[in-house]
Amino acid sequence: MTSSGIAEQAVEAFATRERARFLQQNPKSVALAERARHSLFGGVPMHWMSDWSTPSSLFVSRAKGARFYDVDGHEYIDFCLGDTGSMFGHSPDPIAKAIAEQGANGLTTMLPGEDAVIAGELLAERFGLPFWQVATTATDANRFVIRWARAITGRKVLLVFDGCYHGTVDDVMVRCRDGRTVHRSGLIGQARNLAKTSRAVPFNDVAALEAALAQGDVAAILCEPAMTNIGMVLPEPGFMARVRELSKQYGSLLIIDETHTISTDPGGCTRAWDLKPDFITLGKPIAGGVPCSVYGCSHEMAQAMQLARQHASEASHGHGHSGMGTTLSANALAMHCMRVNLEQVMTPAAYGHMLPLAARLAAGLRQLIGKHDLHWSVTELGARCEFQFCATPPKTGAEAEAAFHDSLQMALHLYLINRGILITPFHNMTLCCPDTSAADVDRLLATLDEALTELLAIPGARL
């Protein structure tokens, strides 16, 4: 039995009808998908793009604000927003202007410009950490900070929370199963045993966290202040404060990954909750949708990083490579867009619009769940919220995963797509951006209401 309370045969009947509808109303996307299979692996430029709920890939022609349009001419309200990459809307006018400006003035030189200085000052002011570095993706930023942490502490083990999301860093591709750290299911091509240098413990479990740290070999804790990719899981009151206290007690560094949780506040949970990390990492929306990421550190960490560089230089007689940095990191285009994004787009006013809309959506989802007498719950964090197929919000990654009903989720997503609404794939998360309107929120709620009404009308739908 699934925790959703919906019978699988009803879900399949519902989904079969919706798959047929998609294929009928999207002939150009279907044709492009067939053409793409001859040149793109899996018919898409990144293989996971074929994992959406649609029976054939949906191809986009353009996107602006809270809307995108497909090649068949359909308009969509976008509550996915590139899974946070376009958290402030597609092609905000200041970013479009910045791209045009910098496009005529050089894209990459491997040298800094004034934009870099201003961006660093803005980041320090916003997040409360004084020193910053720039990379291209959050995966890169996390990878580099893990290297710094190991160099600074002389320890090898990275501690993460079960079900975490930190991009595609090898070290985080682990889960906690029966108290043991194991590789994530589905992991491809992993040559070494990650459990030797990574340790996973349940989120919100202080005892498990302390036991893992007490072994004295943890270089750093890498964590989201709230889990966002296994299904949203919020920290219990006081949990993040204990994470900080225990990391100091056992000599481990604290790295806060705000890539998704930046939806909470202009300074992320780090500033809103006064988390005081040693390092912070952030990618996706920081340059308004242009590939870019950053990591910041405290004064103490900056000094330790400098010492680590000196020691490495002495050991290699002045030659070598830190293993950090890529040629296009901190390129001129990304730096100009990040500066403009911080100054003009990622503003308190933007959050002042986004957060009340997300709260409106969360309240509407709860009313909808009650109306249909479903034992589901809603979790919200700033501009994002999610409905989950469990009676109470999960407290750990394992609880969130146990509430999955993949076929139901995909059927509901497909129903929404067929009616011009997109939410985040792989779970039921939504984001509101500065261009989202109250009417957009109400349309999502009304369409989901129609979906549930039709689904539950199928004989035997309720378990």
XYZ file of C-alpha atoms in Angstrom:
463
model
C 0.000 0.000 0.000
C 1.209 3.507 -0.821
C 1.157 6.263 1.781
C -0.736 8.481 -0.685
C -3.974 6.550 -0.186
C -4.505 6.358 -3.974
C -4.736 3.005 -5.752
C -2.140 2.292 -8.430
C -4.685 1.062 -10.992
C -6.539 4.373 -10.775
C -3.289 6.303 -11.195
C -2.420 4.283 -14.296
C -5.827 4.821 -15.877
C -5.560 8.556 -15.171
C -1.995 8.729 -16.539
C -2.814 6.729 -19.683
C -5.444 9.266 -20.648
C -3.071 12.178 -19.968
C -0.232 10.630 -21.995
C -2.526 10.320 -24.996
C -3.594 13.939 -24.578
C 0.006 15.139 -24.492
C 0.944 13.285 -27.669
C -2.123 14.612 -29.470
C -1.597 18.275 -28.593
C 2.204 18.462 -28.954
C 3.052 17.227 -32.493
C 6.064 19.523 -32.962
C 7.638 18.470 -29.666
C 7.037 14.824 -30.538
C 8.677 15.327 -33.937
C 11.686 17.085 -32.416
C 12.038 14.307 -29.872
C 12.176 11.744 -32.654
C 14.732 13.796 -34.562
C 16.849 14.310 -31.432
C 17.178 10.580 -30.848
C 19.557 10.416 -33.825
C 22.088 12.914 -32.398
C 21.525 13.304 -28.656
C 21.912 10.420 -26.213
C 18.406 9.638 -25.016
C 17.107 12.385 -27.296
C 18.034 15.180 -24.856
C 21.179 17.266 -24.151
C 21.320 16.008 -20.540
C 20.000 12.488 -19.928
C 17.859 13.431 -16.916
C 15.808 15.751 -19.162
C 14.039 12.617 -20.380
C 12.884 11.773 -16.836
C 9.956 14.210 -16.796
C 6.388 12.926 -16.656
C 5.721 13.534 -20.359
C 5.699 10.511 -22.720
C 7.912 12.463 -25.117
C 10.191 15.419 -24.373
C 8.600 18.858 -24.234
C 10.656 21.372 -26.231
C 10.738 25.033 -25.189
C 10.888 27.925 -27.662
C 11.266 30.867 -25.266
C 10.796 31.932 -21.651
C 10.187 35.256 -19.925
C 9.203 36.115 -16.384
C 6.922 33.440 -14.920
C 6.043 32.068 -18.367
C 7.567 29.820 -21.004
C 6.304 28.725 -24.402
C 6.766 25.429 -26.202
C 7.402 24.805 -29.898
C 3.712 23.999 -30.408
C 2.761 27.482 -29.229
C 1.392 26.601 -25.788
C 1.923 29.014 -22.901
C 2.846 27.714 -19.432
C 2.872 29.224 -15.963
C 6.228 28.146 -14.590
C 6.436 27.161 -10.925
C 9.597 25.132 -11.564
C 11.760 28.046 -12.744
C 14.683 25.868 -13.768
C 14.609 24.190 -10.325
C 15.812 27.488 -8.787
C 18.133 28.488 -11.649
C 15.548 31.104 -12.697
C 14.215 31.745 -9.211
C 13.792 35.442 -10.014
C 12.011 34.770 -13.292
C 13.207 33.994 -16.790
C 15.436 36.658 -18.348
C 14.821 39.515 -15.904
C 15.179 42.794 -17.800
C 18.323 43.894 -15.891
C 20.002 40.548 -16.661
C 19.032 40.649 -20.334
C 20.525 44.134 -20.502
C 23.660 43.015 -18.652
C 24.194 40.129 -21.078
C 23.961 42.507 -24.034
C 26.316 44.993 -22.392
C 28.991 42.455 -21.537
C 28.511 40.527 -24.768
C 30.054 43.429 -26.624
C 32.855 43.903 -24.089
C 34.402 40.460 -23.698
C 33.163 37.192 -22.249
C 36.212 35.693 -20.551
C 39.804 36.848 -19.974
C 41.045 34.947 -16.871
C 41.488 38.375 -15.260
C 39.200 40.269 -12.846
C 37.316 43.468 -13.510
C 35.556 45.992 -11.301
C 32.400 43.863 -11.371
C 34.236 41.215 -9.349
C 35.113 43.684 -6.606
C 31.585 45.041 -6.370
C 30.063 41.557 -6.406
C 32.376 40.469 -3.589
C 31.383 43.488 -1.517
C 27.692 42.835 -2.117
C 28.022 39.161 -1.178
C 29.881 40.010 2.034
C 27.253 42.575 2.993
C 24.374 40.230 2.219
C 25.557 36.981 3.809
C 27.843 38.229 6.584
C 30.950 36.301 5.477
C 33.863 38.560 4.507
C 35.719 36.700 1.738
C 34.428 35.149 -1.493
C 35.481 33.033 -4.450
C 33.639 32.371 -7.694
C 33.097 29.129 -9.606
C 30.714 28.038 -12.353
C 28.287 25.618 -10.672
C 27.278 24.820 -7.110
C 28.828 21.404 -7.644
C 32.158 23.118 -8.288
C 31.767 25.408 -5.283
C 31.016 22.471 -2.992
C 33.849 20.411 -4.410
C 36.342 23.219 -3.862
C 35.196 23.949 -0.299
C 35.470 20.249 0.596
C 39.093 20.385 -0.582
C 39.765 23.461 1.541
C 38.175 21.820 4.590
C 40.312 18.711 4.254
C 43.437 20.772 3.756
C 42.690 22.979 6.769
C 41.749 20.216 9.211
C 44.042 17.452 7.979
C 41.023 15.130 8.154
C 39.451 13.165 5.305
C 35.844 12.406 6.239
C 32.951 14.521 4.977
C 29.680 14.300 6.921
C 26.391 14.798 5.067
C 22.739 14.227 5.886
C 20.866 11.283 4.425
C 19.013 12.381 1.291
C 21.069 15.558 0.901
C 21.501 17.502 -2.315
C 24.791 19.207 -3.152
C 24.949 18.841 -6.909
C 27.008 15.980 -8.332
C 30.015 16.010 -6.011
C 31.231 12.411 -5.679
C 31.622 12.671 -1.909
C 27.916 13.352 -1.316
C 26.580 10.406 -3.337
C 25.895 8.347 -0.212
C 22.874 7.351 1.874
C 22.358 6.074 5.408
C 20.879 2.567 5.486
C 20.395 0.771 8.807
C 23.005 2.999 10.406
C 25.587 2.360 7.664
C 26.845 4.669 4.939
C 26.322 3.173 1.484
C 26.400 4.367 -2.110
C 23.266 5.940 -3.524
C 21.226 3.582 -5.650
C 21.658 4.180 -9.367
C 25.141 5.653 -9.012
C 27.085 5.047 -12.237
C 30.817 4.566 -12.756
C 31.959 5.107 -9.171
C 35.482 3.694 -8.871
C 36.163 4.075 -5.153
C 34.284 3.227 -1.976
C 32.813 6.568 -0.920
C 31.950 5.214 2.530
C 35.636 5.344 3.444
C 35.700 9.155 3.297
C 32.015 10.152 3.538
C 29.525 9.556 6.336
C 25.740 9.990 6.142
C 23.462 10.457 9.137
C 19.727 11.242 9.384
C 18.675 14.892 9.343
C 17.255 16.173 12.642
C 18.959 13.338 14.559
C 21.272 15.021 17.066
C 22.406 11.754 18.678
C 23.444 10.246 15.329
C 25.215 13.473 14.391
C 27.204 13.575 17.609
C 28.136 9.901 17.348
C 29.455 10.491 13.841
C 31.454 13.549 14.875
C 32.799 11.939 18.040
C 35.005 9.637 15.957
C 37.258 12.665 15.539
C 37.901 12.269 11.810
C 35.280 14.571 10.255
C 36.778 17.464 8.317
C 33.457 19.162 7.701
C 29.692 18.927 7.810
C 28.195 19.885 4.458
C 24.485 20.575 4.781
C 21.494 22.429 3.496
C 19.826 24.287 6.376
C 16.607 22.630 5.174
C 16.580 19.604 2.901
C 15.040 20.336 -0.487
C 15.665 17.539 -2.974
C 14.443 14.364 -1.298
C 11.209 16.160 -0.648
C 11.367 19.194 1.599
C 12.407 18.530 5.196
C 12.650 21.417 7.643
C 14.982 21.444 10.643
C 13.441 20.839 14.019
C 13.622 23.859 16.371
C 17.185 24.227 17.613
C 18.646 21.573 15.309
C 20.831 23.872 13.216
C 22.147 25.548 16.363
C 23.199 22.131 17.666
C 24.877 21.364 14.341
C 27.000 24.479 14.786
C 27.753 23.728 18.446
C 28.716 20.104 17.820
C 30.880 20.950 14.822
C 32.911 23.318 16.996
C 33.039 20.849 19.879
C 34.535 18.117 17.702
C 36.793 20.293 15.565
C 34.836 19.963 12.323
C 34.037 22.815 9.951
C 30.487 23.780 8.969
C 29.620 24.351 5.308
C 26.117 25.651 4.556
C 24.839 25.050 1.019
C 22.219 27.717 0.243
C 21.725 26.829 -3.432
C 18.041 25.982 -2.915
C 17.355 27.599 0.455
C 18.200 31.068 -0.869
C 14.440 31.127 -1.519
C 14.027 32.003 2.171
C 15.637 35.434 2.417
C 18.010 37.738 0.486
C 20.748 36.446 2.793
C 19.478 32.887 2.813
C 18.905 30.885 5.965
C 22.475 31.762 6.917
C 21.498 35.359 7.615
C 17.840 34.808 8.514
C 18.646 32.103 11.071
C 22.074 33.438 12.146
C 23.812 30.132 11.341
C 27.424 31.384 11.522
C 29.023 28.805 9.168
C 32.715 28.557 8.359
C 31.854 28.395 4.649
C 28.773 29.024 2.555
C 28.164 27.792 -0.994
C 25.577 29.020 -3.472
C 24.901 28.457 -7.160
C 21.997 28.448 -9.639
C 20.210 31.840 -9.249
C 23.149 33.965 -8.083
C 23.773 35.459 -11.556
C 20.153 35.588 -12.668
C 20.256 32.320 -14.622
C 23.727 32.663 -16.141
C 25.955 29.757 -14.963
C 27.809 30.944 -11.861
C 28.401 29.939 -8.254
C 30.171 31.361 -5.216
C 31.599 30.304 -1.909
C 32.284 32.516 1.070
C 34.354 32.049 4.204
C 35.065 33.595 7.586
C 38.218 35.561 8.502
C 39.530 32.500 10.347
C 39.012 30.253 7.341
C 40.657 32.769 5.005
C 43.776 32.708 7.176
C 43.745 28.908 7.287
C 43.317 28.748 3.508
C 46.352 30.963 3.032
C 48.415 28.708 5.291
C 47.235 25.651 3.371
C 48.359 27.269 0.122
C 51.761 28.084 1.588
C 52.256 24.528 2.836
C 51.233 23.070 -0.526
C 53.588 25.431 -2.352
C 56.498 24.535 -0.108
C 55.825 20.819 -0.485
C 55.768 21.099 -4.278
C 58.686 23.566 -4.457
C 56.400 26.255 -5.835
C 54.862 24.155 -8.563
C 51.602 22.248 -8.724
C 47.846 22.672 -8.896
C 45.364 23.094 -6.054
C 42.700 21.074 -7.867
C 40.361 24.066 -7.648
C 39.223 26.326 -10.449
C 38.191 25.999 -14.077
C 39.103 28.208 -17.026
C 35.652 29.784 -17.287
C 35.240 30.340 -13.535
C 34.527 33.999 -12.738
C 34.310 34.895 -16.421
C 33.467 38.487 -17.266
C 29.904 37.731 -18.382
C 29.039 35.853 -15.188
C 30.599 38.521 -12.971
C 28.703 41.346 -14.665
C 25.426 39.445 -14.428
C 26.027 38.519 -10.776
C 26.701 42.134 -9.876
C 23.533 43.299 -11.635
C 21.502 40.447 -10.138
C 22.589 41.326 -6.604
C 21.980 45.039 -7.169
C 18.734 45.021 -9.120
C 17.022 41.609 -9.164
C 17.685 39.601 -5.998
C 16.288 42.378 -3.815
C 14.256 42.595 -0.603
C 11.392 43.923 -2.735
C 11.494 40.776 -4.855
C 11.251 38.611 -1.753
C 8.470 40.851 -0.464
C 6.449 39.783 -3.515
C 7.475 36.118 -3.664
C 7.053 35.054 -0.053
C 3.392 36.067 0.450
C 2.456 34.338 -2.816
C 4.157 31.121 -1.701
C 2.300 31.360 1.618
C -0.955 31.808 -0.329
C -0.127 28.714 -2.361
C 0.747 26.649 0.714
C -2.499 27.642 2.428
C -4.449 26.779 -0.713
C -2.780 23.381 -0.969
C -3.727 22.590 2.622
C -7.335 23.558 1.940
C -7.334 21.404 -1.185
C -5.959 18.405 0.685
C -8.649 18.819 3.327
C -11.396 19.214 0.725
C -10.484 15.880 -0.857
C -9.961 14.167 2.508
C -6.387 13.171 1.696
C -3.818 12.379 4.368
C -1.130 14.543 2.792
C 0.874 17.468 4.151
C 2.466 20.703 2.948
C 5.957 21.986 3.727
C 6.961 25.570 2.976
C 10.232 27.473 3.042
C 10.266 31.056 1.853
C 9.275 31.262 -1.814
C 8.950 27.487 -2.200
C 6.422 24.974 -0.952
C 5.649 21.328 -1.566
C 2.796 18.907 -1.026
C 3.873 15.476 0.152
C 2.033 12.164 0.277
C 2.280 11.759 4.063
C 0.012 12.889 6.878
C 2.654 14.967 8.669
C 5.705 16.755 7.241
C 8.742 14.445 7.214
C 11.591 14.973 9.668
C 14.270 12.952 7.863
C 15.243 12.135 4.314
C 14.149 8.530 4.839
C 10.673 9.648 5.940
C 10.391 11.933 2.920
C 11.459 9.134 0.599
C 9.001 6.702 2.182
C 6.182 9.075 1.200
C 7.056 8.914 -2.506
C 4.404 7.638 -4.892
C 6.286 8.233 -8.119
C 3.570 7.236 -10.561
C 0.991 9.443 -8.823
C 3.349 12.381 -8.734
C 4.152 12.035 -12.430
C 0.496 11.648 -13.384
C -0.436 14.838 -11.534
C 2.504 16.696 -13.077
C 1.465 15.555 -16.554
C -2.113 16.686 -15.941
C -0.788 20.140 -15.026
C 1.552 20.276 -18.034
C -1.307 19.377 -20.359
C -3.152 22.426 -19.002
C -0.281 24.902 -19.134
C 1.336 24.635 -15.681
C 4.793 23.348 -14.752
C 6.027 22.429 -11.280
C 9.392 20.971 -10.281
C 9.920 17.399 -11.513
C 10.885 14.426 -9.332
C 8.850 15.778 -6.409
C 5.946 18.186 -5.856
C 7.791 21.426 -5.205
C 6.810 24.885 -6.422
C 8.555 28.243 -6.570
C 7.058 31.707 -6.873
C 9.106 34.414 -8.606
C 8.726 38.213 -8.785
C 6.606 37.803 -11.940
C 4.244 35.222 -10.431
C 0.790 36.626 -9.744
C -2.000 35.741 -7.325
C -4.015 34.681 -10.371
C -1.215 32.261 -11.320
C -1.307 30.723 -7.851
C -5.084 30.422 -7.946
C -4.944 28.796 -11.380
C -2.491 26.168 -10.136
C -4.754 25.413 -7.184
C -7.886 25.230 -9.341
C -6.209 22.953 -11.884
C -4.868 20.632 -9.189
C -8.356 20.572 -7.679
C -9.740 19.444 -11.046
C -7.033 16.776 -11.322
C -7.808 15.328 -7.905
C -11.546 15.431 -8.555
C -11.123 13.466 -11.781
C -8.637 11.024 -10.298
C -10.715 10.268 -7.219
C -13.819 9.770 -9.370
C -12.208 6.667 -10.913
C -13.797 3.554 -9.344
C -11.563 2.087 -6.642
C -9.271 5.110 -6.550
C -9.237 5.336 -2.756
C -7.472 2.651 -0.788
